[in-house]
Amino acid sequence: MSTFDSKHAAHLHRHIHSHVPSDPALRVKALESLAVEKGLISSETIDAWVEAYSEHIGPMRGAKVVARAWVDPGFKTRLLADATEAIKEFGFEGNATGHLKAVENTDAQHNMVVCTLCSCYPFSILGMSPAWYKSAAYRARAVREPRTVLAEFGVNLPEEVAVRVWDSTAELRYLVVPQRPAGTDDWDEDRLSGIVTRNSMIGTDRVLKAGGA
Amino acid sequence: MFRPDNPLAPRDPVFDEAWQAQVLAIADTMVQAGRFSATAWAETLGTELRAAEAAGKPDTTQTYYEAALAALERLTTEATEITGTDLSKRKATWTRAYERTPHGQPVLLERGRDGQD
């Protein structure tokens, strides 16, 4: 007859080996440790990147850019002319890959962004892309049937509003500037940035709500 | 079928697993350091995503990140001195290191080395 011996169990437990990570986790560990040894990257940079994009860098950056475009016509002109240059005044830390182009929604045109090739996305100002942006379904359907895709996102675009789909590349990424909602005339930049949704800056959301703040 | 975001829903974690974040971190850092170009990364990732789709893999985040890892391995072996053999040997060493490290202790690569590793 066996009896339960907690001290013995604890002793055994201490000798059980560490949990072996999953196959992809081990492959990443292998690649990272080799790349660090060869001086291609530093582990501090990788750790800082992961922390920044897990915790700090998100769509609030883009929302601040949009809000400033709404209140400052001079900034908006600069943003639409050269977004990469215009957003430098925010002093966001971190590197942006490629050039950024801002495209403005109007009563006559709605803009929507996709990367049909892979998942190019302005992550330095919007954070990591949502899961649906990376999906094969979105990458294929956004171009083929944008209005149907928009309707699924809850955006029912009137016939008279044209939809323009922008296909991102490694060299050129897009930020949609949504329309400023009515009833926000006396709002300051900070308050306005609170109602700019991530999806509105990708173009899968259109009508922002003043009551949402 | 896509759905609008629910503004009242709790925020999803940005990454489901740490390795997913590390793949993108390494890829972006390699691009910033000029080890390979942003265009090469996009093209290789695109090729791996198409291959996954053609192989009938489910259209999920897991599939996406597995394709991203495959793309990172491919570009690393093409653009740097690291070879495919280096990667598989190192993975075996890490696996042994985990197996040989008692629970609760830090896992050191040294512990997994055998002879010529």
CSV table of C-alpha atoms in Angstrom, one decimal:
chain,number,residue,atom,x,y,z
A,1,MET,CA,0.0,0.0,0.0
A,2,SER,CA,1.4,3.4,-0.9
A,3,THR,CA,1.1,6.5,1.1
A,4,PHE,CA,1.3,10.1,0.0
A,5,ASP,CA,4.5,11.7,1.3
A,6,SER,CA,4.4,15.4,0.6
A,7,LYS,CA,8.2,15.9,1.3
A,8,HIS,CA,9.0,13.1,-1.1
A,9,ALA,CA,6.6,14.5,-3.8
A,10,ALA,CA,8.2,17.9,-3.5
A,11,HIS,CA,11.6,16.3,-3.8
A,12,LEU,CA,10.6,14.5,-6.9
A,13,HIS,CA,9.0,17.6,-8.3
A,14,ARG,CA,12.2,19.5,-8.0
A,15,HIS,CA,13.9,16.9,-10.2
A,16,ILE,CA,11.4,17.0,-13.0
A,17,HIS,CA,13.0,18.8,-15.9
A,18,SER,CA,11.9,22.2,-17.1
A,19,HIS,CA,9.0,22.3,-19.4
A,20,VAL,CA,10.3,22.0,-23.0
A,21,PRO,CA,8.8,24.8,-25.2
A,22,SER,CA,6.8,24.2,-28.4
A,23,ASP,CA,8.5,23.5,-31.7
A,24,PRO,CA,8.1,27.1,-33.0
A,25,ALA,CA,9.3,28.5,-29.7
A,26,LEU,CA,12.5,26.4,-29.8
A,27,ARG,CA,13.1,27.4,-33.5
A,28,VAL,CA,12.8,31.1,-32.6
A,29,LYS,CA,15.1,30.6,-29.6
A,30,ALA,CA,17.7,28.8,-31.9
A,31,LEU,CA,17.6,31.5,-34.5
A,32,GLU,CA,17.7,34.4,-32.0
A,33,SER,CA,20.6,32.9,-30.0
A,34,LEU,CA,22.6,32.3,-33.2
A,35,ALA,CA,21.9,35.8,-34.6
A,36,VAL,CA,22.9,37.4,-31.3
A,37,GLU,CA,26.2,35.3,-31.2
A,38,LYS,CA,27.0,36.4,-34.8
A,39,GLY,CA,26.4,40.0,-33.9
A,40,LEU,CA,23.4,40.4,-36.3
A,41,ILE,CA,21.1,41.6,-33.5
A,42,SER,CA,21.2,42.2,-29.8
A,43,SER,CA,18.9,40.5,-27.4
A,44,GLU,CA,18.3,43.8,-25.6
A,45,THR,CA,16.9,45.2,-28.8
A,46,ILE,CA,14.6,42.2,-29.3
A,47,ASP,CA,13.3,42.3,-25.7
A,48,ALA,CA,12.7,46.1,-25.9
A,49,TRP,CA,10.8,45.7,-29.2
A,50,VAL,CA,8.6,42.9,-27.8
A,51,GLU,CA,7.8,45.0,-24.7
A,52,ALA,CA,7.1,48.1,-26.7
A,53,TYR,CA,4.7,46.5,-29.1
A,54,SER,CA,3.1,44.3,-26.5
A,55,GLU,CA,2.5,47.2,-24.0
A,56,HIS,CA,3.1,50.7,-25.3
A,57,ILE,CA,2.8,51.2,-29.1
A,58,GLY,CA,-0.8,51.0,-30.3
A,59,PRO,CA,-3.4,52.8,-32.3
A,60,MET,CA,-3.4,55.8,-29.9
A,61,ARG,CA,-0.5,57.1,-31.8
A,62,GLY,CA,-2.4,57.2,-35.0
A,63,ALA,CA,-5.5,58.6,-33.2
A,64,LYS,CA,-3.3,61.6,-32.1
A,65,VAL,CA,-2.2,62.2,-35.6
A,66,VAL,CA,-5.8,62.1,-36.9
A,67,ALA,CA,-7.0,64.5,-34.1
A,68,ARG,CA,-4.3,67.0,-34.9
A,69,ALA,CA,-5.3,66.9,-38.6
A,70,TRP,CA,-8.8,67.7,-37.6
A,71,VAL,CA,-7.9,70.7,-35.5
A,72,ASP,CA,-4.9,72.1,-37.4
A,73,PRO,CA,-5.5,72.7,-41.1
A,74,GLY,CA,-1.8,73.4,-41.7
A,75,PHE,CA,-0.8,70.1,-40.2
A,76,LYS,CA,-3.5,68.3,-42.2
A,77,THR,CA,-2.1,69.8,-45.4
A,78,ARG,CA,1.4,68.6,-44.5
A,79,LEU,CA,0.1,65.2,-43.4
A,80,LEU,CA,-1.6,64.6,-46.7
A,81,ALA,CA,1.4,65.9,-48.7
A,82,ASP,CA,4.0,63.7,-46.8
A,83,ALA,CA,2.8,61.8,-43.8
A,84,THR,CA,6.3,60.4,-43.0
A,85,GLU,CA,7.7,63.9,-42.7
A,86,ALA,CA,4.6,65.4,-41.0
A,87,ILE,CA,4.4,62.9,-38.1
A,88,LYS,CA,8.0,63.6,-37.1
A,89,GLU,CA,6.7,66.4,-34.9
A,90,PHE,CA,5.1,63.9,-32.6
A,91,GLY,CA,8.5,62.4,-31.8
A,92,PHE,CA,7.3,58.8,-31.6
A,93,GLU,CA,10.2,56.7,-30.6
A,94,GLY,CA,10.9,53.6,-32.6
A,95,ASN,CA,11.6,53.0,-36.3
A,96,ALA,CA,9.0,53.1,-39.1
A,97,THR,CA,9.6,50.9,-42.1
A,98,GLY,CA,8.9,52.4,-45.4
A,99,HIS,CA,7.0,55.5,-46.4
A,100,LEU,CA,3.7,56.5,-44.9
A,101,LYS,CA,0.8,58.0,-46.9
A,102,ALA,CA,-2.3,59.5,-45.3
A,103,VAL,CA,-5.5,59.2,-47.3
A,104,GLU,CA,-8.6,61.3,-46.3
A,105,ASN,CA,-12.2,60.1,-46.2
A,106,THR,CA,-14.7,62.5,-47.7
A,107,ASP,CA,-18.4,62.5,-48.3
A,108,ALA,CA,-17.7,61.2,-51.8
A,109,GLN,CA,-14.9,58.7,-51.0
A,110,HIS,CA,-14.1,56.0,-48.5
A,111,ASN,CA,-10.6,54.6,-48.1
A,112,MET,CA,-9.7,51.1,-47.1
A,113,VAL,CA,-6.3,49.5,-46.6
A,114,VAL,CA,-5.1,46.0,-47.2
A,115,CYS,CA,-1.9,44.2,-47.9
A,116,THR,CA,-2.7,41.6,-50.5
A,117,LEU,CA,0.9,40.2,-50.5
A,118,CYS,CA,1.4,39.6,-46.7
A,119,SER,CA,0.6,41.9,-43.9
A,120,CYS,CA,2.4,45.3,-44.4
A,121,TYR,CA,0.9,47.7,-41.9
A,122,PRO,CA,2.0,51.0,-40.3
A,123,PHE,CA,2.7,49.3,-37.0
A,124,SER,CA,4.9,52.1,-35.7
A,125,ILE,CA,1.8,54.3,-35.5
A,126,LEU,CA,-1.0,51.8,-35.2
A,127,GLY,CA,0.7,49.0,-33.2
A,128,MET,CA,0.4,45.4,-34.3
A,129,SER,CA,-2.2,44.6,-36.9
A,130,PRO,CA,-5.4,42.9,-35.8
A,131,ALA,CA,-5.7,39.1,-36.6
A,132,TRP,CA,-8.3,39.7,-39.4
A,133,TYR,CA,-5.9,42.1,-41.2
A,134,LYS,CA,-3.4,39.2,-41.6
A,135,SER,CA,-6.0,36.6,-42.6
A,136,ALA,CA,-6.1,35.2,-46.2
A,137,ALA,CA,-9.8,36.0,-46.3
A,138,TYR,CA,-9.3,39.8,-45.8
A,139,ARG,CA,-6.3,40.0,-48.0
A,140,ALA,CA,-8.3,38.4,-50.9
A,141,ARG,CA,-11.7,39.8,-50.3
A,142,ALA,CA,-10.9,43.4,-49.5
A,143,VAL,CA,-9.9,44.0,-53.1
A,144,ARG,CA,-12.5,41.7,-54.8
A,145,GLU,CA,-15.6,42.8,-52.8
A,146,PRO,CA,-14.8,45.8,-50.6
A,147,ARG,CA,-18.4,46.8,-50.1
A,148,THR,CA,-19.4,43.3,-48.8
A,149,VAL,CA,-16.4,43.2,-46.5
A,150,LEU,CA,-17.3,46.7,-45.2
A,151,ALA,CA,-20.8,45.7,-44.6
A,152,GLU,CA,-19.6,42.7,-42.5
A,153,PHE,CA,-17.6,45.3,-40.4
A,154,GLY,CA,-20.9,47.2,-40.0
A,155,VAL,CA,-20.1,49.9,-42.5
A,156,ASN,CA,-23.0,50.2,-45.0
A,157,LEU,CA,-21.6,52.5,-47.6
A,158,PRO,CA,-24.2,54.4,-49.7
A,159,GLU,CA,-24.0,53.8,-53.4
A,160,GLU,CA,-22.8,57.4,-54.1
A,161,VAL,CA,-19.8,57.0,-51.9
A,162,ALA,CA,-16.9,55.6,-53.9
A,163,VAL,CA,-14.6,53.1,-52.2
A,164,ARG,CA,-10.9,53.1,-52.9
A,165,VAL,CA,-8.7,50.2,-51.7
A,166,TRP,CA,-5.1,50.9,-51.1
A,167,ASP,CA,-2.7,47.9,-51.3
A,168,SER,CA,0.2,48.3,-48.9
A,169,THR,CA,3.8,47.3,-49.6
A,170,ALA,CA,7.0,47.1,-47.7
A,171,GLU,CA,7.9,50.6,-49.1
A,172,LEU,CA,4.5,52.3,-48.8
A,173,ARG,CA,2.0,52.0,-46.0
A,174,TYR,CA,-1.3,53.9,-45.4
A,175,LEU,CA,-3.2,55.7,-42.7
A,176,VAL,CA,-6.8,56.5,-43.3
A,177,VAL,CA,-7.9,59.9,-41.9
A,178,PRO,CA,-11.6,59.4,-41.0
A,179,GLN,CA,-14.1,62.3,-41.1
A,180,ARG,CA,-14.5,64.3,-37.9
A,181,PRO,CA,-17.9,63.6,-36.4
A,182,ALA,CA,-20.5,66.3,-36.0
A,183,GLY,CA,-21.0,67.7,-32.5
A,184,THR,CA,-17.3,67.9,-31.7
A,185,ASP,CA,-16.6,71.5,-32.7
A,186,ASP,CA,-15.6,72.6,-29.2
A,187,TRP,CA,-13.5,69.5,-28.5
A,188,ASP,CA,-9.7,69.8,-28.0
A,189,GLU,CA,-7.2,67.5,-29.7
A,190,ASP,CA,-6.8,65.2,-26.7
A,191,ARG,CA,-10.6,64.6,-26.4
A,192,LEU,CA,-10.9,64.1,-30.1
A,193,SER,CA,-8.2,61.4,-30.2
A,194,GLY,CA,-10.2,59.4,-27.8
A,195,ILE,CA,-12.9,58.7,-30.4
A,196,VAL,CA,-10.7,57.6,-33.3
A,197,THR,CA,-10.9,53.9,-33.6
A,198,ARG,CA,-8.2,51.6,-34.9
A,199,ASN,CA,-10.5,50.2,-37.6
A,200,SER,CA,-11.3,53.7,-38.8
A,201,MET,CA,-7.7,54.3,-39.5
A,202,ILE,CA,-7.6,51.1,-41.6
A,203,GLY,CA,-10.9,51.9,-43.2
A,204,THR,CA,-13.0,49.1,-41.8
A,205,ASP,CA,-14.9,51.6,-39.7
A,206,ARG,CA,-16.3,54.9,-41.1
A,207,VAL,CA,-18.7,56.9,-39.0
A,208,LEU,CA,-17.1,57.8,-35.7
A,209,LYS,CA,-19.4,58.7,-32.8
A,210,ALA,CA,-19.0,61.7,-30.5
A,211,GLY,CA,-20.8,59.9,-27.8
A,212,GLY,CA,-18.2,57.1,-27.8
A,213,ALA,CA,-15.7,59.2,-25.9
B,1,MET,CA,-17.3,36.9,-42.1
B,2,PHE,CA,-15.8,39.9,-40.4
B,3,ARG,CA,-17.4,41.8,-37.5
B,4,PRO,CA,-17.1,45.3,-36.1
B,5,ASP,CA,-14.9,45.7,-33.0
B,6,ASN,CA,-16.9,45.7,-29.8
B,7,PRO,CA,-15.6,48.7,-27.9
B,8,LEU,CA,-16.8,47.3,-24.6
B,9,ALA,CA,-14.9,44.0,-25.0
B,10,PRO,CA,-11.7,43.5,-23.0
B,11,ARG,CA,-8.6,44.1,-25.0
B,12,ASP,CA,-7.2,41.0,-26.5
B,13,PRO,CA,-3.5,40.4,-25.8
B,14,VAL,CA,-1.4,41.7,-28.8
B,15,PHE,CA,0.4,38.3,-29.1
B,16,ASP,CA,-1.0,34.9,-28.1
B,17,GLU,CA,2.5,33.5,-27.4
B,18,ALA,CA,5.9,35.1,-26.8
B,19,TRP,CA,7.5,33.4,-29.8
B,20,GLN,CA,5.1,35.1,-32.1
B,21,ALA,CA,6.3,38.5,-30.9
B,22,GLN,CA,9.9,37.4,-31.1
B,23,VAL,CA,9.5,36.4,-34.8
B,24,LEU,CA,8.3,39.9,-35.7
B,25,ALA,CA,10.8,41.6,-33.4
B,26,ILE,CA,13.7,39.7,-35.0
B,27,ALA,CA,12.4,40.3,-38.5
B,28,ASP,CA,11.9,44.0,-38.0
B,29,THR,CA,15.3,44.4,-36.2
B,30,MET,CA,17.1,42.6,-39.1
B,31,VAL,CA,15.4,45.0,-41.6
B,32,GLN,CA,16.3,48.0,-39.5
B,33,ALA,CA,19.9,46.7,-39.2
B,34,GLY,CA,20.1,46.2,-43.0
B,35,ARG,CA,20.6,42.4,-42.7
B,36,PHE,CA,17.8,42.0,-45.3
B,37,SER,CA,15.4,44.5,-47.0
B,38,ALA,CA,11.8,45.2,-46.0
B,39,THR,CA,10.9,44.2,-49.6
B,40,ALA,CA,12.7,40.8,-49.3
B,41,TRP,CA,10.8,40.2,-46.0
B,42,ALA,CA,7.4,41.1,-47.5
B,43,GLU,CA,8.0,38.9,-50.5
B,44,THR,CA,9.3,35.9,-48.5
B,45,LEU,CA,6.4,36.2,-46.0
B,46,GLY,CA,4.0,36.5,-48.9
B,47,THR,CA,5.4,33.3,-50.5
B,48,GLU,CA,5.1,31.4,-47.2
B,49,LEU,CA,1.5,32.6,-46.7
B,50,ARG,CA,0.5,31.5,-50.2
B,51,ALA,CA,2.2,28.1,-49.6
B,52,ALA,CA,0.3,27.7,-46.3
B,53,GLU,CA,-3.0,28.5,-48.1
B,54,ALA,CA,-2.2,26.1,-50.9
B,55,ALA,CA,-1.5,23.4,-48.4
B,56,GLY,CA,-4.9,23.9,-47.0
B,57,LYS,CA,-3.8,25.2,-43.6
B,58,PRO,CA,-6.6,27.0,-41.6
B,59,ASP,CA,-6.8,30.8,-42.0
B,60,THR,CA,-5.7,31.5,-38.4
B,61,THR,CA,-3.2,33.6,-36.5
B,62,GLN,CA,-1.3,30.4,-35.7
B,63,THR,CA,-0.9,29.7,-39.4
B,64,TYR,CA,0.2,33.3,-40.0
B,65,TYR,CA,2.9,33.2,-37.4
B,66,GLU,CA,4.2,29.8,-38.5
B,67,ALA,CA,4.5,31.2,-42.0
B,68,ALA,CA,6.3,34.2,-40.6
B,69,LEU,CA,8.7,32.0,-38.7
B,70,ALA,CA,9.4,29.9,-41.9
B,71,ALA,CA,10.0,33.2,-43.8
B,72,LEU,CA,12.4,34.4,-41.1
B,73,GLU,CA,14.4,31.1,-41.2
B,74,ARG,CA,14.6,31.2,-44.9
B,75,LEU,CA,15.7,34.8,-45.2
B,76,THR,CA,18.2,34.4,-42.4
B,77,THR,CA,19.9,31.4,-44.0
B,78,GLU,CA,19.9,33.2,-47.4
B,79,ALA,CA,21.1,36.5,-46.2
B,80,THR,CA,23.4,35.7,-43.3
B,81,GLU,CA,26.2,33.2,-42.5
B,82,ILE,CA,23.7,31.2,-40.4
B,83,THR,CA,22.9,27.9,-42.2
B,84,GLY,CA,19.9,25.6,-41.9
B,85,THR,CA,22.2,23.0,-40.2
B,86,ASP,CA,23.2,25.6,-37.6
B,87,LEU,CA,19.5,26.2,-36.9
B,88,SER,CA,18.5,22.6,-36.5
B,89,LYS,CA,21.6,21.8,-34.4
B,90,ARG,CA,21.0,24.8,-32.1
B,91,LYS,CA,17.3,23.8,-31.7
B,92,ALA,CA,18.5,20.3,-30.6
B,93,THR,CA,20.9,21.8,-28.1
B,94,TRP,CA,18.2,24.0,-26.6
B,95,THR,CA,15.9,21.0,-26.4
B,96,ARG,CA,18.5,19.0,-24.5
B,97,ALA,CA,19.2,22.0,-22.3
B,98,TYR,CA,15.5,22.1,-21.2
B,99,GLU,CA,15.4,18.4,-20.7
B,100,ARG,CA,18.5,18.5,-18.5
B,101,THR,CA,17.5,21.6,-16.4
B,102,PRO,CA,15.6,20.8,-13.2
B,103,HIS,CA,12.4,22.6,-12.9
B,104,GLY,CA,12.7,26.2,-11.5
B,105,GLN,CA,16.3,26.7,-12.6
B,106,PRO,CA,17.4,29.0,-15.4
B,107,VAL,CA,17.8,27.1,-18.7
B,108,LEU,CA,21.3,27.7,-20.0
B,109,LEU,CA,22.4,26.7,-23.5
B,110,GLU,CA,25.6,25.3,-22.0
B,111,ARG,CA,23.7,22.5,-20.4
B,112,GLY,CA,22.4,21.2,-23.7
B,113,ARG,CA,25.8,21.0,-25.4
B,114,ASP,CA,27.2,17.6,-26.4
B,115,GLY,CA,30.7,17.3,-27.7
B,116,GLN,CA,30.9,19.3,-30.9
B,117,ASP,CA,27.8,21.5,-30.4
